[in-house]
XYZ file of C-alpha atoms in Angstrom:
351
model
C 43.271 -5.044 3.828
C 43.479 -8.063 5.763
C 43.838 -6.183 8.593
C 40.841 -3.946 7.984
C 38.633 -6.882 7.750
C 40.297 -8.416 11.266
C 39.411 -5.260 12.948
C 36.020 -5.488 11.550
C 35.600 -8.972 13.124
C 37.075 -8.075 16.537
C 35.282 -4.843 17.172
C 33.244 -5.136 20.153
C 34.356 -8.759 20.410
C 31.885 -9.380 17.485
C 32.259 -11.761 14.261
C 30.456 -11.614 11.326
C 27.145 -13.880 11.187
C 27.849 -17.407 10.465
C 26.117 -17.777 7.292
C 28.206 -14.775 6.322
C 31.509 -16.208 7.145
C 30.651 -19.785 5.660
C 28.147 -18.790 2.926
C 25.967 -20.599 0.690
C 27.864 -21.605 -1.961
C 28.652 -25.376 -3.256
C 32.424 -24.351 -3.307
C 32.183 -23.898 1.039
C 30.259 -27.140 1.173
C 33.335 -28.861 2.524
C 34.138 -26.164 4.930
C 30.558 -26.349 6.204
C 30.541 -30.006 6.591
C 33.856 -30.495 8.201
C 33.105 -27.656 10.543
C 30.045 -29.569 12.035
C 32.139 -32.518 12.902
C 35.420 -30.742 14.208
C 34.100 -27.318 15.898
C 33.452 -28.652 19.285
C 37.139 -30.789 19.188
C 40.443 -29.723 20.169
C 42.085 -30.999 17.194
C 44.927 -29.021 15.319
C 43.289 -27.235 12.007
C 45.353 -26.115 9.216
C 43.183 -23.406 7.164
C 44.758 -23.168 3.621
C 43.603 -20.327 1.101
C 44.457 -17.654 -0.967
C 45.393 -14.362 0.604
C 42.488 -12.295 1.377
C 40.124 -15.431 1.477
C 39.136 -15.300 5.173
C 41.594 -17.433 6.941
C 41.694 -15.427 10.329
C 37.956 -14.899 10.165
C 37.159 -18.669 10.037
C 39.961 -19.430 12.697
C 38.081 -17.070 14.977
C 34.636 -18.499 14.313
C 36.171 -21.903 15.054
C 37.437 -20.247 18.452
C 34.221 -18.948 19.483
C 32.613 -22.449 19.215
C 35.209 -24.000 21.089
C 37.098 -23.313 23.573
C 34.862 -20.189 23.413
C 34.794 -16.592 23.218
C 35.368 -16.105 26.980
C 38.852 -17.459 26.184
C 41.881 -15.492 24.679
C 42.460 -15.649 21.124
C 46.274 -15.418 20.570
C 47.243 -14.475 17.029
C 51.024 -15.197 16.034
C 51.698 -13.212 12.846
C 55.021 -13.297 10.911
C 57.456 -10.367 11.006
C 59.646 -10.844 8.018
C 62.666 -13.339 7.419
C 64.176 -12.913 11.126
C 61.258 -14.288 12.968
C 57.776 -13.657 14.438
C 56.143 -10.226 15.857
C 54.749 -10.954 19.583
C 51.112 -10.546 19.929
C 50.184 -8.355 22.756
C 48.445 -10.889 24.703
C 51.067 -13.350 24.749
C 54.626 -13.386 26.488
C 57.459 -15.309 24.509
C 60.643 -16.779 26.095
C 63.703 -15.766 24.363
C 65.509 -19.055 25.435
C 66.393 -20.069 21.693
C 69.727 -19.415 20.185
C 68.074 -18.722 16.822
C 67.476 -15.016 17.681
C 65.120 -15.320 20.032
C 62.350 -16.122 17.561
C 61.042 -19.379 19.570
C 57.198 -19.703 20.195
C 58.237 -20.502 23.731
C 56.028 -20.079 26.611
C 52.714 -19.097 26.106
C 51.179 -17.382 29.404
C 47.853 -15.871 29.101
C 47.337 -12.431 30.117
C 43.723 -12.037 28.583
C 40.301 -12.985 29.901
C 39.536 -16.830 31.197
C 40.649 -19.262 34.029
C 44.406 -19.283 35.127
C 46.204 -21.432 32.843
C 43.623 -21.514 30.270
C 45.209 -20.275 26.880
C 42.365 -20.541 24.528
C 43.410 -20.823 20.840
C 46.575 -20.112 19.425
C 46.512 -19.251 15.619
C 49.448 -19.071 13.835
C 49.178 -16.701 10.583
C 51.203 -18.155 7.780
C 52.507 -20.901 9.411
C 54.882 -21.743 6.439
C 56.977 -18.610 7.492
C 57.902 -19.926 10.869
C 61.541 -20.158 11.147
C 63.412 -23.524 12.075
C 63.390 -22.850 16.037
C 60.063 -21.984 16.018
C 58.988 -25.011 13.881
C 60.600 -27.142 16.419
C 58.847 -25.493 19.338
C 55.077 -25.836 17.684
C 56.080 -29.439 17.349
C 56.990 -30.128 20.730
C 53.959 -27.952 21.835
C 51.689 -30.143 19.863
C 53.042 -33.301 21.209
C 53.385 -32.432 24.669
C 49.689 -31.480 25.012
C 50.665 -28.581 27.139
C 52.601 -25.150 26.413
C 56.343 -25.333 27.573
C 56.744 -24.287 30.980
C 53.483 -25.582 32.278
C 53.768 -28.570 34.621
C 51.395 -31.449 35.249
C 50.675 -29.698 38.716
C 49.254 -26.268 37.308
C 45.739 -25.937 37.737
C 43.422 -26.266 36.108
C 45.046 -28.018 32.877
C 45.561 -25.981 30.285
C 43.073 -26.045 27.820
C 44.311 -24.903 24.109
C 43.847 -25.440 20.493
C 46.360 -24.680 17.585
C 44.972 -23.386 14.241
C 47.260 -22.547 11.432
C 46.748 -21.199 8.100
C 49.035 -20.647 5.044
C 48.554 -19.459 1.625
C 51.810 -21.612 0.330
C 51.987 -25.086 -0.881
C 53.268 -26.810 2.188
C 54.091 -30.243 0.510
C 56.245 -28.443 -1.879
C 57.997 -26.418 1.097
C 58.767 -29.928 2.780
C 60.011 -31.218 -0.534
C 62.432 -28.337 -0.349
C 63.662 -28.885 2.934
C 62.062 -25.536 4.382
C 59.114 -26.992 6.426
C 59.354 -29.742 8.898
C 57.643 -33.081 7.880
C 56.694 -34.100 11.602
C 55.302 -30.178 11.914
C 53.203 -30.883 9.028
C 51.236 -33.945 10.012
C 50.716 -32.293 13.256
C 49.032 -29.692 12.325
C 47.225 -30.987 9.270
C 44.914 -33.347 11.371
C 41.917 -31.555 9.712
C 42.695 -29.391 6.736
C 40.001 -26.679 5.761
C 40.748 -25.671 1.994
C 39.175 -22.039 1.461
C 37.855 -21.384 -1.957
C 38.816 -18.116 -3.547
C 36.034 -15.465 -3.701
C 35.755 -16.136 -7.699
C 34.876 -19.680 -6.772
C 31.791 -18.654 -4.650
C 30.149 -16.112 -6.555
C 26.885 -16.932 -4.603
C 28.264 -15.859 -1.308
C 28.932 -12.190 -2.692
C 25.471 -10.664 -1.831
C 25.771 -11.562 1.729
C 29.291 -10.525 2.226
C 28.425 -7.260 0.426
C 25.657 -6.535 2.669
C 27.786 -7.274 5.709
C 30.464 -4.946 4.688
C 27.837 -2.264 3.565
C 26.149 -2.451 7.139
C 29.552 -2.643 8.849
C 30.947 0.471 7.269
C 27.853 2.429 7.167
C 27.983 2.163 11.018
C 31.497 2.725 11.502
C 31.693 5.928 9.045
C 28.521 7.310 10.047
C 27.085 7.492 6.514
C 23.863 6.318 4.713
C 24.841 5.029 1.394
C 21.843 3.056 -0.431
C 21.583 -0.431 0.391
C 23.467 -2.661 -2.331
C 21.205 -3.036 -5.496
C 20.473 -5.875 -7.856
C 22.637 -4.023 -10.019
C 25.691 -3.395 -7.687
C 25.530 -7.203 -6.807
C 25.694 -8.041 -10.831
C 28.628 -5.952 -11.053
C 30.529 -7.351 -8.282
C 29.841 -10.822 -9.428
C 31.050 -10.233 -12.576
C 34.605 -9.216 -11.170
C 37.316 -11.452 -10.785
C 38.679 -10.713 -7.384
C 42.282 -11.590 -7.608
C 42.448 -10.376 -3.710
C 39.702 -11.845 -2.887
C 37.434 -10.856 0.331
C 40.085 -8.358 1.355
C 39.398 -6.546 -2.068
C 35.792 -6.728 -1.523
C 35.779 -5.213 1.605
C 37.792 -2.384 0.193
C 35.243 -2.095 -2.657
C 32.263 -1.833 -0.338
C 33.947 0.963 1.837
C 34.597 2.783 -1.051
C 31.078 2.454 -2.233
C 29.794 3.517 1.257
C 31.768 6.827 1.323
C 31.165 7.678 -2.538
C 27.326 6.180 -2.596
C 27.895 5.759 -6.425
C 27.295 2.585 -8.160
C 28.703 3.900 -11.500
C 32.169 4.840 -9.802
C 32.402 1.348 -8.278
C 31.582 -0.114 -11.720
C 34.450 2.058 -13.454
C 36.885 1.107 -10.883
C 36.509 -2.500 -11.225
C 36.180 -2.473 -15.140
C 39.534 -0.229 -15.115
C 41.146 -3.224 -12.832
C 39.546 -5.802 -15.314
C 41.378 -4.160 -17.967
C 44.987 -4.669 -16.463
C 46.953 -8.130 -16.737
C 46.344 -10.731 -14.011
C 49.528 -10.149 -12.544
C 49.386 -6.410 -12.312
C 45.995 -6.224 -10.436
C 47.761 -6.593 -6.957
C 48.692 -3.751 -4.964
C 52.240 -4.540 -5.458
C 54.033 -6.368 -8.572
C 57.424 -5.293 -7.543
C 60.036 -8.223 -8.535
C 57.504 -10.129 -10.598
C 59.366 -11.660 -13.497
C 58.259 -11.652 -17.279
C 57.585 -15.256 -17.939
C 55.646 -15.482 -14.502
C 53.627 -12.375 -15.582
C 53.096 -14.319 -19.171
C 51.946 -17.358 -17.469
C 49.262 -15.563 -15.316
C 48.135 -13.584 -18.447
C 47.727 -16.764 -20.197
C 45.899 -18.689 -17.092
C 43.685 -15.666 -16.590
C 42.855 -15.539 -20.552
C 42.171 -19.318 -20.618
C 39.721 -18.759 -17.477
C 37.766 -16.031 -19.171
C 37.474 -18.142 -22.559
C 36.001 -21.221 -20.098
C 33.784 -18.765 -18.480
C 32.437 -17.293 -21.601
C 31.794 -20.766 -23.248
C 29.963 -21.844 -20.054
C 27.733 -19.137 -20.389
C 26.983 -19.358 -24.145
C 26.081 -23.295 -23.509
C 23.756 -22.334 -20.689
C 26.466 -23.961 -18.256
C 26.337 -27.414 -20.436
C 29.717 -28.660 -19.794
C 29.965 -31.389 -22.162
C 28.650 -28.965 -24.836
C 31.441 -26.424 -23.935
C 33.966 -29.292 -23.877
C 32.923 -29.977 -27.517
C 33.003 -26.074 -28.469
C 36.678 -25.676 -26.784
C 37.674 -28.962 -28.539
C 38.883 -30.587 -25.386
C 37.785 -33.829 -23.315
C 35.216 -33.547 -20.762
C 37.604 -34.698 -18.163
C 39.936 -31.690 -19.270
C 37.262 -29.103 -18.927
C 36.597 -30.107 -15.461
C 39.994 -29.829 -14.202
C 40.541 -26.620 -15.753
C 37.424 -25.507 -14.298
C 38.568 -26.460 -10.805
C 42.117 -24.904 -11.494
C 40.902 -21.705 -12.892
C 38.434 -21.191 -9.942
C 35.652 -20.914 -12.293
C 32.305 -21.554 -10.546
C 30.835 -24.868 -10.747
C 27.400 -24.139 -12.120
C 25.297 -20.997 -13.221
C 24.832 -18.352 -10.685
C 21.144 -17.225 -10.755
C 20.661 -13.899 -9.672
C 17.978 -13.097 -7.111
C 15.370 -10.301 -7.500
C 16.248 -7.185 -5.514
C 13.406 -7.611 -3.105
C 14.833 -10.797 -2.414
C 18.353 -9.805 -1.457
C 17.159 -6.785 0.919
C 17.875 -8.947 4.093
C 19.807 -11.986 2.829
C 20.299 -13.676 6.252
């Protein structure tokens, strides 16, 4: 599904409107604030978030701001345990003995000035092998790609953006990720919240996907109604924005709110660990832990609703301290405040 979103964002060289990407929710405020400060710099950026939360789309938005949409955006993606799949727009050197998987020499074959390589986006940097970690560290420290001398014209303009859904601090403690590389790419960290923590952004995202798929498929499904938006905001979205994109595509094809409601209700009845498209190899212990966390999240959410989002009263009802409740709200991804539904006429054109 992530590939499907990427296809939407890169079609005709367009991105979703910035208000759709950044949203209006309080959960995205930190991202919006940091982006204003670092968008027009070339500092390395680390985007952290769950699978499907929109990390690549955010990276492309940053690239569009600087170095700009007329310079190449090189996406480097993992290709399994052995190394990294090679982007069509980038040639890699095969000098390293570690299976030829080094990040090597990046040479632009796309638009832009000679020697200008734009943005290097490392998708899932935690899965970079040892040789490639070393290459990337050198790349960041040398201020120019390997193989480009000081006499090259013009000086190479590039920025490095990395993303991950993994806990890099834990990977460092296990010896799987270079400490030097972590501090080099973590100059600015952008934590992307899950979709369940930013329910206020669902109307804008739903409308964007509805319009995109309506044009792509040539279908005339009714515009998202207040009832459909309410159904979408009641769902947990374990696979985040990628899952929402799939739901809206299905809605455009079927044109039925009831069918979407039935599908989401059926998914909601499954244990948390079984909602993903693949649960192969999941342990019983892990599944039980996920189910317990999901049950706790639902209880907290229900109690907050019953107390009109009065967190102190909710803490008393749950027989836990106020501080514990705040921690659990953050840990479970429960919205920090009550979502007020807009009237239908107000969401006809969200942006």
